[in-house]
Amino acid sequence: MLRFSGVFAGLLSSGFLGCLAFSEASAQAAADPFRAWLEFRPRWEAADQDGVRPAEALTVRTRLGFETRAWKDLSATLEFEDVRSLYGNYNDAVPPAEPYAVIADPEVTEVNLAQLVWKPAEAFSATLGRQRINLDDQRFVGGAAWRQDEQTFDALRLDYAAGPVQASYAYVDRVNRIFGDDLDWDSNTHMANLRVSPGPSLELTGFAYLMDFEDGGAPVSNATYGARMTGVIAQSGRKLAYAASLARQTDYGGNPVSYEARYAAAELTLSDGPVAGRLGWERLGAGDGGAFQTPLATGHAFNGFADVFLTTPRDGLDDIYVGASYTSALALGPILKPAVSLTWHDFSAERTGADLGTELDLTTTFALSGDLSGVVKLARYNGAGGLSDRTRFWLGFTWKAWQ
């Protein structure tokens, strides 16, 4: 199995520096041989959960990145990331566990991106190195970008897009998870995704994700095959967006547990100008031996912001949710483009129908300038079925400057 860390990282850095040197040498011929960015994301999070001490954390994420322009069909990206805790008492989810509620933002300094991209034709590209991989709605593969330490992948990825067809394949050698280097997973994972757009209001996607993890990831190694349908129907200024997914999952690779489980989801979103309403249902089924799991998903975006169900319960999960949102094009003093959304979830066990509680999520986003934005979020989970009540609150800002 290939290993992208160590020597590989050195090779990538050398390749990047080589591209950068070329860019500097060609500065007179190209007005912008490369671009750079600097980002700060301070955030305060508070978590209150029955049975453990309340937690709070003031953290700040800093990123510094560079990207070269294409030269002989090659370009390079390098991004450094640092997460610091400025104040608080919390369990950062990295052993040893602290006696507080979990706020999964450990301190870490790392290379977040280190990739070379070869694009010999408009329809094809190949990406090698540490990179972001966000597939479809990120229900199965994503960057978990809500946490301060983003999930990235050491991988070789091939992309093809021409006309109505988009296809991607990735081999993942290592998963750089949100908990820092000590809890990353070595991987022998294959990801294939094929999307076809037969009409202006319909997209059909088929996917196969064969995930095999070493070390602590072995119990969630799985093979998932599925299909997804999405589209938007517009009439008289109103839009109806729809999405539906089906998938089947079995144990795979080093997983010591033999099981089979099913997944299904459906969602409708009706929007009229700045107002939108959403109704959805998601089922992560329970089969003989285990339940449907999504170890590489952007889990925070699904099944409630309180993060109660990042791991699917043994009896599976049914999530029925309804939400509404409003986005304003007006400015409220210094606040630009304010938006608010409210979502209510009703959870139950798929196998037994047992009540697993309800949750109410509130999100407000806004901009203070073109470079500065903010977010306020509140999640209140009312537990049932042995699960404890939880409340989470976030206040955060992101400032990003580009060269």
mmCIF file of C-alpha atoms in Angstrom:
data_model
loop_
_atom_site.group_PDB
_atom_site.id
_atom_site.type_symbol
_atom_site.label_atom_id
_atom_site.label_comp_id
_atom_site.label_asym_id
_atom_site.label_seq_id
_atom_site.Cartn_x
_atom_site.Cartn_y
_atom_site.Cartn_z
ATOM 1 C CA MET A 1 0.000 0.000 0.000
ATOM 2 C CA LEU A 2 1.228 3.471 -0.813
ATOM 3 C CA ARG A 3 1.972 5.884 2.032
ATOM 4 C CA PHE A 4 1.640 9.597 1.290
ATOM 5 C CA SER A 5 3.118 10.857 4.565
ATOM 6 C CA GLY A 6 6.820 11.440 5.291
ATOM 7 C CA VAL A 7 8.847 11.182 2.102
ATOM 8 C CA PHE A 8 5.733 11.809 -0.010
ATOM 9 C CA ALA A 9 5.099 15.102 1.791
ATOM 10 C CA GLY A 10 8.701 16.080 1.104
ATOM 11 C CA LEU A 11 8.309 15.306 -2.573
ATOM 12 C CA LEU A 12 5.138 17.359 -2.761
ATOM 13 C CA SER A 13 6.807 20.268 -1.020
ATOM 14 C CA SER A 14 9.704 20.051 -3.457
ATOM 15 C CA GLY A 15 7.293 20.006 -6.369
ATOM 16 C CA PHE A 16 5.467 22.990 -4.982
ATOM 17 C CA LEU A 17 8.676 24.940 -4.482
ATOM 18 C CA GLY A 18 9.714 24.074 -8.005
ATOM 19 C CA CYS A 19 6.451 25.430 -9.401
ATOM 20 C CA LEU A 20 6.789 28.488 -7.210
ATOM 21 C CA ALA A 21 10.338 29.090 -8.428
ATOM 22 C CA PHE A 22 9.101 28.907 -11.993
ATOM 23 C CA SER A 23 6.343 31.348 -11.152
ATOM 24 C CA GLU A 24 8.805 33.797 -9.670
ATOM 25 C CA ALA A 25 11.054 33.481 -12.726
ATOM 26 C CA SER A 26 8.080 34.180 -14.974
ATOM 27 C CA ALA A 27 6.741 37.105 -12.974
ATOM 28 C CA GLN A 28 7.356 39.565 -15.762
ATOM 29 C CA ALA A 29 5.513 37.366 -18.254
ATOM 30 C CA ALA A 30 2.525 36.674 -16.014
ATOM 31 C CA ALA A 31 0.908 39.384 -13.931
ATOM 32 C CA ASP A 32 -0.197 36.968 -11.184
ATOM 33 C CA PRO A 33 2.045 33.875 -11.178
ATOM 34 C CA PHE A 34 0.485 32.664 -7.926
ATOM 35 C CA ARG A 35 -2.035 33.721 -5.341
ATOM 36 C CA ALA A 36 -1.935 33.562 -1.568
ATOM 37 C CA TRP A 37 -4.502 33.740 1.207
ATOM 38 C CA LEU A 38 -4.623 34.243 4.941
ATOM 39 C CA GLU A 39 -7.619 33.242 7.059
ATOM 40 C CA PHE A 40 -8.565 33.627 10.716
ATOM 41 C CA ARG A 41 -11.574 31.871 12.228
ATOM 42 C CA PRO A 42 -12.136 32.587 15.939
ATOM 43 C CA ARG A 43 -15.086 30.783 17.550
ATOM 44 C CA TRP A 44 -16.660 30.399 20.947
ATOM 45 C CA GLU A 45 -18.576 27.193 21.609
ATOM 46 C CA ALA A 46 -20.492 26.174 24.729
ATOM 47 C CA ALA A 47 -21.853 22.675 25.387
ATOM 48 C CA ASP A 48 -24.159 21.594 28.202
ATOM 49 C CA GLN A 49 -24.936 17.875 28.490
ATOM 50 C CA ASP A 50 -26.597 15.953 31.284
ATOM 51 C CA GLY A 51 -24.183 13.647 33.096
ATOM 52 C CA VAL A 52 -20.942 15.527 32.351
ATOM 53 C CA ARG A 53 -19.545 18.926 33.218
ATOM 54 C CA PRO A 54 -20.536 21.850 30.972
ATOM 55 C CA ALA A 55 -17.827 22.823 28.507
ATOM 56 C CA GLU A 56 -16.777 26.008 26.757
ATOM 57 C CA ALA A 57 -13.986 26.741 24.329
ATOM 58 C CA LEU A 58 -12.611 29.825 22.636
ATOM 59 C CA THR A 59 -10.502 28.617 19.721
ATOM 60 C CA VAL A 60 -8.969 30.262 16.679
ATOM 61 C CA ARG A 61 -7.992 28.651 13.399
ATOM 62 C CA THR A 62 -5.316 30.251 11.212
ATOM 63 C CA ARG A 63 -4.625 29.238 7.624
ATOM 64 C CA LEU A 64 -1.929 30.390 5.228
ATOM 65 C CA GLY A 65 -2.078 29.101 1.669
ATOM 66 C CA PHE A 66 -0.460 29.450 -1.742
ATOM 67 C CA GLU A 67 -1.556 28.326 -5.184
ATOM 68 C CA THR A 68 0.465 28.552 -8.398
ATOM 69 C CA ARG A 69 -0.978 29.288 -11.797
ATOM 70 C CA ALA A 70 -0.900 26.454 -14.310
ATOM 71 C CA TRP A 71 2.417 25.797 -16.029
ATOM 72 C CA LYS A 72 2.700 23.012 -18.631
ATOM 73 C CA ASP A 73 -0.709 21.806 -17.377
ATOM 74 C CA LEU A 74 0.601 21.605 -13.774
ATOM 75 C CA SER A 75 -0.386 23.653 -10.736
ATOM 76 C CA ALA A 76 0.289 23.280 -7.028
ATOM 77 C CA THR A 77 -1.434 24.187 -3.768
ATOM 78 C CA LEU A 78 0.060 24.323 -0.277
ATOM 79 C CA GLU A 79 -1.916 25.346 2.810
ATOM 80 C CA PHE A 80 -0.846 25.374 6.454
ATOM 81 C CA GLU A 81 -3.372 25.178 9.289
ATOM 82 C CA ASP A 82 -3.068 25.915 13.006
ATOM 83 C CA VAL A 83 -5.748 25.594 15.707
ATOM 84 C CA ARG A 84 -5.176 27.133 19.147
ATOM 85 C CA SER A 85 -7.272 27.081 22.301
ATOM 86 C CA LEU A 86 -7.318 30.550 23.855
ATOM 87 C CA TYR A 87 -9.635 29.768 26.748
ATOM 88 C CA GLY A 88 -11.941 27.087 28.104
ATOM 89 C CA ASN A 89 -12.472 23.716 29.707
ATOM 90 C CA TYR A 90 -13.632 20.965 27.387
ATOM 91 C CA ASN A 91 -13.092 17.423 26.143
ATOM 92 C CA ASP A 92 -11.417 17.788 22.743
ATOM 93 C CA ALA A 93 -12.152 14.092 21.895
ATOM 94 C CA VAL A 94 -8.430 13.219 21.931
ATOM 95 C CA PRO A 95 -7.381 10.774 24.705
ATOM 96 C CA PRO A 96 -7.112 11.067 27.609
ATOM 97 C CA ALA A 97 -10.727 12.188 27.953
ATOM 98 C CA GLU A 98 -11.482 15.222 30.113
ATOM 99 C CA PRO A 99 -14.581 15.191 32.399
ATOM 100 C CA TYR A 100 -16.391 17.759 30.246
ATOM 101 C CA ALA A 101 -18.770 17.712 27.302
ATOM 102 C CA VAL A 102 -17.078 17.134 23.937
ATOM 103 C CA ILE A 103 -16.008 20.085 21.805
ATOM 104 C CA ALA A 104 -13.995 18.355 19.078
ATOM 105 C CA ASP A 105 -11.482 21.124 18.349
ATOM 106 C CA PRO A 106 -8.050 19.918 19.548
ATOM 107 C CA GLU A 107 -4.953 22.048 19.165
ATOM 108 C CA VAL A 108 -3.078 21.084 16.023
ATOM 109 C CA THR A 109 -0.539 22.444 13.561
ATOM 110 C CA GLU A 110 -0.339 20.680 10.225
ATOM 111 C CA VAL A 111 -0.165 20.851 6.458
ATOM 112 C CA ASN A 112 -3.826 20.981 5.481
ATOM 113 C CA LEU A 113 -3.343 20.846 1.695
ATOM 114 C CA ALA A 114 -0.331 19.795 -0.392
ATOM 115 C CA GLN A 115 -1.417 18.841 -3.875
ATOM 116 C CA LEU A 116 -0.284 18.803 -7.488
ATOM 117 C CA VAL A 117 -2.925 19.090 -10.211
ATOM 118 C CA TRP A 118 -2.328 17.956 -13.795
ATOM 119 C CA LYS A 119 -4.946 19.180 -16.271
ATOM 120 C CA PRO A 120 -3.880 18.264 -19.819
ATOM 121 C CA ALA A 121 -7.382 18.818 -21.224
ATOM 122 C CA GLU A 122 -10.482 20.788 -20.369
ATOM 123 C CA ALA A 123 -12.415 17.611 -19.538
ATOM 124 C CA PHE A 124 -9.798 15.795 -17.437
ATOM 125 C CA SER A 125 -7.698 16.451 -14.346
ATOM 126 C CA ALA A 126 -5.603 14.400 -11.949
ATOM 127 C CA THR A 127 -4.901 15.523 -8.375
ATOM 128 C CA LEU A 128 -2.161 13.941 -6.256
ATOM 129 C CA GLY A 129 -1.519 14.661 -2.592
ATOM 130 C CA ARG A 130 -3.309 16.023 0.438
ATOM 131 C CA GLN A 131 -6.582 17.426 -0.821
ATOM 132 C CA ARG A 132 -10.254 18.120 -0.164
ATOM 133 C CA ILE A 133 -12.778 15.550 -1.386
ATOM 134 C CA ASN A 134 -16.434 16.565 -1.088
ATOM 135 C CA LEU A 135 -18.786 14.267 -2.988
ATOM 136 C CA ASP A 136 -22.458 15.110 -3.657
ATOM 137 C CA ASP A 137 -24.073 16.435 -0.451
ATOM 138 C CA GLN A 138 -21.161 15.072 1.659
ATOM 139 C CA ARG A 139 -23.400 12.468 3.281
ATOM 140 C CA PHE A 140 -20.804 9.784 2.632
ATOM 141 C CA VAL A 141 -17.575 11.679 1.859
ATOM 142 C CA GLY A 142 -16.760 15.219 2.961
ATOM 143 C CA GLY A 143 -14.431 17.572 4.785
ATOM 144 C CA ALA A 144 -16.347 18.057 8.066
ATOM 145 C CA ALA A 145 -15.455 21.722 7.582
ATOM 146 C CA TRP A 146 -17.540 22.922 10.536
ATOM 147 C CA ARG A 147 -14.845 21.725 12.936
ATOM 148 C CA GLN A 148 -11.726 23.843 13.203
ATOM 149 C CA ASP A 149 -9.412 21.060 11.948
ATOM 150 C CA GLU A 150 -10.733 20.131 8.514
ATOM 151 C CA GLN A 151 -10.804 16.524 7.316
ATOM 152 C CA THR A 152 -8.615 16.074 4.236
ATOM 153 C CA PHE A 153 -7.377 13.083 2.271
ATOM 154 C CA ASP A 154 -3.984 11.871 1.045
ATOM 155 C CA ALA A 155 -5.153 10.579 -2.302
ATOM 156 C CA LEU A 156 -4.886 10.255 -6.040
ATOM 157 C CA ARG A 157 -8.045 11.604 -7.672
ATOM 158 C CA LEU A 158 -9.104 11.520 -11.330
ATOM 159 C CA ASP A 159 -11.927 13.744 -12.613
ATOM 160 C CA TYR A 160 -13.674 13.796 -15.966
ATOM 161 C CA ALA A 161 -16.426 16.225 -17.012
ATOM 162 C CA ALA A 162 -17.830 16.599 -20.511
ATOM 163 C CA GLY A 163 -21.367 17.557 -21.481
ATOM 164 C CA PRO A 164 -23.890 15.893 -19.198
ATOM 165 C CA VAL A 165 -21.380 13.439 -17.678
ATOM 166 C CA GLN A 166 -19.162 13.939 -14.627
ATOM 167 C CA ALA A 167 -17.066 11.102 -13.243
ATOM 168 C CA SER A 168 -14.622 10.899 -10.333
ATOM 169 C CA TYR A 169 -12.387 8.191 -8.950
ATOM 170 C CA ALA A 170 -10.138 8.499 -5.912
ATOM 171 C CA TYR A 171 -7.748 6.163 -4.157
ATOM 172 C CA VAL A 172 -7.297 7.305 -0.537
ATOM 173 C CA ASP A 173 -4.139 6.281 1.286
ATOM 174 C CA ARG A 174 -4.741 8.239 4.496
ATOM 175 C CA VAL A 175 -7.620 10.108 6.116
ATOM 176 C CA ASN A 176 -6.483 13.218 8.004
ATOM 177 C CA ARG A 177 -9.361 13.415 10.465
ATOM 178 C CA ILE A 178 -10.519 16.338 12.617
ATOM 179 C CA PHE A 179 -8.713 15.079 15.734
ATOM 180 C CA GLY A 180 -5.068 15.647 14.739
ATOM 181 C CA ASP A 181 -2.366 13.273 13.529
ATOM 182 C CA ASP A 182 -2.568 10.711 16.363
ATOM 183 C CA LEU A 183 -6.128 9.720 15.420
ATOM 184 C CA ASP A 184 -5.750 9.778 11.631
ATOM 185 C CA TRP A 185 -6.505 6.568 9.718
ATOM 186 C CA ASP A 186 -4.281 4.714 7.298
ATOM 187 C CA SER A 187 -6.524 3.699 4.452
ATOM 188 C CA ASN A 188 -6.918 1.458 1.420
ATOM 189 C CA THR A 189 -10.057 3.118 0.099
ATOM 190 C CA HIS A 190 -11.554 3.398 -3.381
ATOM 191 C CA MET A 191 -14.222 5.983 -4.254
ATOM 192 C CA ALA A 192 -16.113 6.092 -7.553
ATOM 193 C CA ASN A 193 -18.842 8.593 -8.418
ATOM 194 C CA LEU A 194 -20.654 8.995 -11.743
ATOM 195 C CA ARG A 195 -23.159 11.807 -12.381
ATOM 196 C CA VAL A 196 -25.343 12.232 -15.465
ATOM 197 C CA SER A 197 -27.644 15.180 -16.220
ATOM 198 C CA PRO A 198 -30.210 13.969 -18.786
ATOM 199 C CA GLY A 199 -32.230 17.191 -18.536
ATOM 200 C CA PRO A 200 -32.164 20.704 -17.050
ATOM 201 C CA SER A 201 -34.114 19.646 -13.935
ATOM 202 C CA LEU A 202 -32.652 16.193 -13.236
ATOM 203 C CA GLU A 203 -29.320 14.737 -12.134
ATOM 204 C CA LEU A 204 -28.697 11.028 -11.589
ATOM 205 C CA THR A 205 -25.709 9.795 -9.598
ATOM 206 C CA GLY A 206 -24.327 6.349 -8.948
ATOM 207 C CA PHE A 207 -21.565 5.722 -6.433
ATOM 208 C CA ALA A 208 -19.408 3.001 -4.917
ATOM 209 C CA TYR A 209 -17.283 3.664 -1.824
ATOM 210 C CA LEU A 210 -15.020 0.803 -0.676
ATOM 211 C CA MET A 211 -13.593 2.025 2.638
ATOM 212 C CA ASP A 212 -10.899 -0.013 4.377
ATOM 213 C CA PHE A 213 -9.197 1.568 7.379
ATOM 214 C CA GLU A 214 -6.391 0.351 9.588
ATOM 215 C CA ASP A 215 -5.858 0.950 13.309
ATOM 216 C CA GLY A 216 -8.923 2.422 15.037
ATOM 217 C CA GLY A 217 -10.866 2.700 11.779
ATOM 218 C CA ALA A 218 -11.214 -1.046 11.149
ATOM 219 C CA PRO A 219 -14.624 -1.425 12.898
ATOM 220 C CA VAL A 220 -16.177 1.069 10.444
ATOM 221 C CA SER A 221 -14.606 -0.293 7.246
ATOM 222 C CA ASN A 222 -17.452 -0.786 4.777
ATOM 223 C CA ALA A 223 -18.527 -1.123 1.153
ATOM 224 C CA THR A 224 -21.375 1.201 0.162
ATOM 225 C CA TYR A 225 -23.152 1.144 -3.201
ATOM 226 C CA GLY A 226 -25.931 3.577 -3.988
ATOM 227 C CA ALA A 227 -27.751 6.003 -6.240
ATOM 228 C CA ARG A 228 -28.995 9.570 -5.879
ATOM 229 C CA MET A 229 -31.477 11.711 -7.787
ATOM 230 C CA THR A 230 -31.671 15.511 -7.534
ATOM 231 C CA GLY A 231 -33.286 18.325 -9.447
ATOM 232 C CA VAL A 232 -35.035 21.689 -9.409
ATOM 233 C CA ILE A 233 -38.397 22.566 -10.925
ATOM 234 C CA ALA A 234 -39.013 26.308 -11.399
ATOM 235 C CA GLN A 235 -42.331 27.981 -12.182
ATOM 236 C CA SER A 236 -43.645 31.520 -11.699
ATOM 237 C CA GLY A 237 -40.702 32.556 -9.554
ATOM 238 C CA ARG A 238 -41.001 29.559 -7.236
ATOM 239 C CA LYS A 239 -38.557 26.681 -7.110
ATOM 240 C CA LEU A 240 -39.083 23.120 -5.916
ATOM 241 C CA ALA A 241 -35.831 21.269 -5.252
ATOM 242 C CA TYR A 242 -35.955 17.536 -4.672
ATOM 243 C CA ALA A 243 -33.442 14.880 -3.672
ATOM 244 C CA ALA A 244 -33.670 11.146 -3.018
ATOM 245 C CA SER A 245 -30.981 8.557 -2.217
ATOM 246 C CA LEU A 246 -30.780 4.794 -1.764
ATOM 247 C CA ALA A 247 -27.745 2.771 -0.673
ATOM 248 C CA ARG A 248 -26.708 -0.662 0.529
ATOM 249 C CA GLN A 249 -23.775 -1.239 2.887
ATOM 250 C CA THR A 250 -21.840 -4.322 3.961
ATOM 251 C CA ASP A 251 -18.690 -4.987 5.958
ATOM 252 C CA TYR A 252 -15.469 -4.676 3.987
ATOM 253 C CA GLY A 253 -11.709 -5.037 4.378
ATOM 254 C CA GLY A 254 -10.536 -5.278 7.959
ATOM 255 C CA ASN A 255 -13.977 -4.934 9.564
ATOM 256 C CA PRO A 256 -14.311 -7.865 12.023
ATOM 257 C CA VAL A 257 -18.134 -7.610 12.089
ATOM 258 C CA SER A 258 -20.250 -9.161 9.339
ATOM 259 C CA TYR A 259 -23.359 -7.094 8.570
ATOM 260 C CA GLU A 260 -25.640 -5.643 5.902
ATOM 261 C CA ALA A 261 -27.656 -2.425 6.236
ATOM 262 C CA ARG A 262 -29.681 -0.083 4.014
ATOM 263 C CA TYR A 263 -29.933 3.686 3.632
ATOM 264 C CA ALA A 264 -32.732 5.840 2.231
ATOM 265 C CA ALA A 265 -33.416 9.578 2.187
ATOM 266 C CA ALA A 266 -35.839 11.996 0.567
ATOM 267 C CA GLU A 267 -36.124 15.791 0.757
ATOM 268 C CA LEU A 268 -38.250 18.556 -0.748
ATOM 269 C CA THR A 269 -37.413 22.274 -0.562
ATOM 270 C CA LEU A 270 -39.869 24.908 -1.781
ATOM 271 C CA SER A 271 -38.528 28.441 -2.157
ATOM 272 C CA ASP A 272 -40.251 31.671 -3.113
ATOM 273 C CA GLY A 273 -37.840 34.600 -3.207
ATOM 274 C CA PRO A 274 -36.090 34.928 0.158
ATOM 275 C CA VAL A 275 -38.326 32.371 1.930
ATOM 276 C CA ALA A 276 -37.870 28.598 1.805
ATOM 277 C CA GLY A 277 -39.423 25.595 3.509
ATOM 278 C CA ARG A 278 -37.946 22.105 3.759
ATOM 279 C CA LEU A 279 -39.352 18.661 4.574
ATOM 280 C CA GLY A 280 -37.194 15.554 4.731
ATOM 281 C CA TRP A 281 -36.726 12.016 5.964
ATOM 282 C CA GLU A 282 -33.560 9.983 6.382
ATOM 283 C CA ARG A 283 -33.118 6.347 7.408
ATOM 284 C CA LEU A 284 -29.853 4.754 8.424
ATOM 285 C CA GLY A 285 -30.979 1.170 8.684
ATOM 286 C CA ALA A 286 -30.082 -1.593 11.116
ATOM 287 C CA GLY A 287 -29.169 -5.003 9.756
ATOM 288 C CA ASP A 288 -27.953 -8.263 11.186
ATOM 289 C CA GLY A 289 -24.693 -7.474 12.969
ATOM 290 C CA GLY A 290 -24.672 -3.690 12.718
ATOM 291 C CA ALA A 291 -26.155 -0.425 11.497
ATOM 292 C CA PHE A 292 -25.408 1.779 8.486
ATOM 293 C CA GLN A 293 -22.382 4.007 9.212
ATOM 294 C CA THR A 294 -20.884 7.043 7.438
ATOM 295 C CA PRO A 295 -17.346 7.419 8.877
ATOM 296 C CA LEU A 296 -16.109 9.907 6.232
ATOM 297 C CA ALA A 297 -19.220 12.098 6.088
ATOM 298 C CA THR A 298 -19.598 15.734 7.042
ATOM 299 C CA GLY A 299 -21.676 14.436 9.922
ATOM 300 C CA HIS A 300 -22.492 17.789 11.532
ATOM 301 C CA ALA A 301 -24.709 18.694 8.568
ATOM 302 C CA PHE A 302 -27.052 15.736 9.204
ATOM 303 C CA ASN A 303 -29.268 14.516 12.061
ATOM 304 C CA GLY A 304 -29.029 17.706 14.105
ATOM 305 C CA PHE A 305 -26.284 20.134 15.071
ATOM 306 C CA ALA A 306 -26.003 18.702 18.599
ATOM 307 C CA ASP A 307 -24.032 15.810 17.021
ATOM 308 C CA VAL A 308 -25.840 13.115 19.005
ATOM 309 C CA PHE A 309 -25.930 10.663 16.082
ATOM 310 C CA LEU A 310 -22.510 10.966 14.453
ATOM 311 C CA THR A 311 -22.356 7.203 15.050
ATOM 312 C CA THR A 312 -25.562 5.404 14.080
ATOM 313 C CA PRO A 313 -27.175 3.535 17.004
ATOM 314 C CA ARG A 314 -27.225 -0.271 16.771
ATOM 315 C CA ASP A 315 -30.987 -0.281 16.066
ATOM 316 C CA GLY A 316 -30.568 2.294 13.276
ATOM 317 C CA LEU A 317 -31.991 5.783 12.991
ATOM 318 C CA ASP A 318 -35.027 7.442 11.418
ATOM 319 C CA ASP A 319 -34.884 11.240 11.201
ATOM 320 C CA ILE A 320 -37.979 13.194 10.125
ATOM 321 C CA TYR A 321 -37.253 16.921 9.863
ATOM 322 C CA VAL A 322 -38.959 20.136 8.823
ATOM 323 C CA GLY A 323 -37.383 23.552 8.454
ATOM 324 C CA ALA A 324 -37.797 27.114 7.228
ATOM 325 C CA SER A 325 -35.319 29.814 6.235
ATOM 326 C CA TYR A 326 -35.238 33.470 5.273
ATOM 327 C CA THR A 327 -32.424 35.250 3.435
ATOM 328 C CA SER A 328 -32.445 39.030 3.182
ATOM 329 C CA ALA A 329 -30.791 41.050 0.444
ATOM 330 C CA LEU A 330 -31.029 44.180 2.607
ATOM 331 C CA ALA A 331 -28.447 45.565 4.999
ATOM 332 C CA LEU A 332 -29.274 46.011 8.687
ATOM 333 C CA GLY A 333 -26.798 48.694 9.647
ATOM 334 C CA PRO A 334 -23.328 47.100 9.338
ATOM 335 C CA ILE A 335 -24.860 43.628 8.869
ATOM 336 C CA LEU A 336 -25.013 42.492 5.254
ATOM 337 C CA LYS A 337 -27.069 39.626 3.806
ATOM 338 C CA PRO A 338 -28.477 38.301 7.092
ATOM 339 C CA ALA A 339 -30.042 34.846 6.887
ATOM 340 C CA VAL A 340 -31.821 32.726 9.468
ATOM 341 C CA SER A 341 -32.941 29.098 9.405
ATOM 342 C CA LEU A 342 -34.856 26.918 11.854
ATOM 343 C CA THR A 343 -35.071 23.102 11.722
ATOM 344 C CA TRP A 344 -36.906 20.591 13.915
ATOM 345 C CA HIS A 345 -35.959 16.887 14.034
ATOM 346 C CA ASP A 346 -37.870 13.876 15.353
ATOM 347 C CA PHE A 347 -35.631 10.826 15.915
ATOM 348 C CA SER A 348 -36.562 7.184 16.372
ATOM 349 C CA ALA A 349 -34.896 3.772 16.101
ATOM 350 C CA GLU A 350 -35.347 2.210 12.658
ATOM 351 C CA ARG A 351 -35.541 -1.400 13.895
ATOM 352 C CA THR A 352 -37.785 -0.985 16.949
ATOM 353 C CA GLY A 353 -39.481 2.385 16.435
ATOM 354 C CA ALA A 354 -38.326 3.492 19.911
ATOM 355 C CA ASP A 355 -38.331 7.239 20.573
ATOM 356 C CA LEU A 356 -34.811 8.722 20.405
ATOM 357 C CA GLY A 357 -35.723 12.314 21.130
ATOM 358 C CA THR A 358 -36.226 15.582 19.275
ATOM 359 C CA GLU A 359 -34.005 18.522 18.391
ATOM 360 C CA LEU A 360 -34.432 22.169 17.445
ATOM 361 C CA ASP A 361 -31.644 23.930 15.505
ATOM 362 C CA LEU A 362 -31.337 27.665 14.845
ATOM 363 C CA THR A 363 -28.725 29.237 12.563
ATOM 364 C CA THR A 364 -28.053 32.872 11.710
ATOM 365 C CA THR A 365 -25.376 33.926 9.217
ATOM 366 C CA PHE A 366 -24.311 37.419 8.177
ATOM 367 C CA ALA A 367 -21.519 39.399 6.541
ATOM 368 C CA LEU A 368 -19.841 42.502 7.929
ATOM 369 C CA SER A 369 -17.786 43.152 4.787
ATOM 370 C CA GLY A 370 -16.592 41.274 1.743
ATOM 371 C CA ASP A 371 -13.846 39.612 3.812
ATOM 372 C CA LEU A 372 -15.565 39.196 7.196
ATOM 373 C CA SER A 373 -18.570 36.979 7.978
ATOM 374 C CA GLY A 374 -20.183 35.613 11.101
ATOM 375 C CA VAL A 375 -22.419 32.813 12.332
ATOM 376 C CA VAL A 376 -24.565 32.190 15.397
ATOM 377 C CA LYS A 377 -25.932 28.676 15.993
ATOM 378 C CA LEU A 378 -28.013 27.055 18.705
ATOM 379 C CA ALA A 379 -28.925 23.370 19.052
ATOM 380 C CA ARG A 380 -31.254 21.964 21.709
ATOM 381 C CA TYR A 381 -31.639 18.172 21.881
ATOM 382 C CA ASN A 382 -34.316 16.686 24.151
ATOM 383 C CA GLY A 383 -33.168 13.164 24.874
ATOM 384 C CA ALA A 384 -35.108 9.901 25.002
ATOM 385 C CA GLY A 385 -34.268 6.219 24.899
ATOM 386 C CA GLY A 386 -31.437 6.639 27.398
ATOM 387 C CA LEU A 387 -29.825 9.556 25.557
ATOM 388 C CA SER A 388 -29.086 12.685 27.595
ATOM 389 C CA ASP A 389 -30.371 16.219 26.965
ATOM 390 C CA ARG A 390 -27.861 18.510 25.245
ATOM 391 C CA THR A 391 -27.559 22.191 24.380
ATOM 392 C CA ARG A 392 -24.875 23.721 22.169
ATOM 393 C CA PHE A 393 -24.203 27.327 21.223
ATOM 394 C CA TRP A 394 -21.705 28.826 18.773
ATOM 395 C CA LEU A 395 -20.585 32.355 17.929
ATOM 396 C CA GLY A 396 -17.925 32.594 15.261
ATOM 397 C CA PHE A 397 -16.327 34.852 12.678
ATOM 398 C CA THR A 398 -14.254 34.213 9.562
ATOM 399 C CA TRP A 399 -11.881 36.734 8.021
ATOM 400 C CA LYS A 400 -10.136 35.860 4.795
ATOM 401 C CA ALA A 401 -7.758 37.988 2.761
ATOM 402 C CA TRP A 402 -6.621 37.141 -0.768
ATOM 403 C CA GLN A 403 -3.646 38.417 -2.670
#
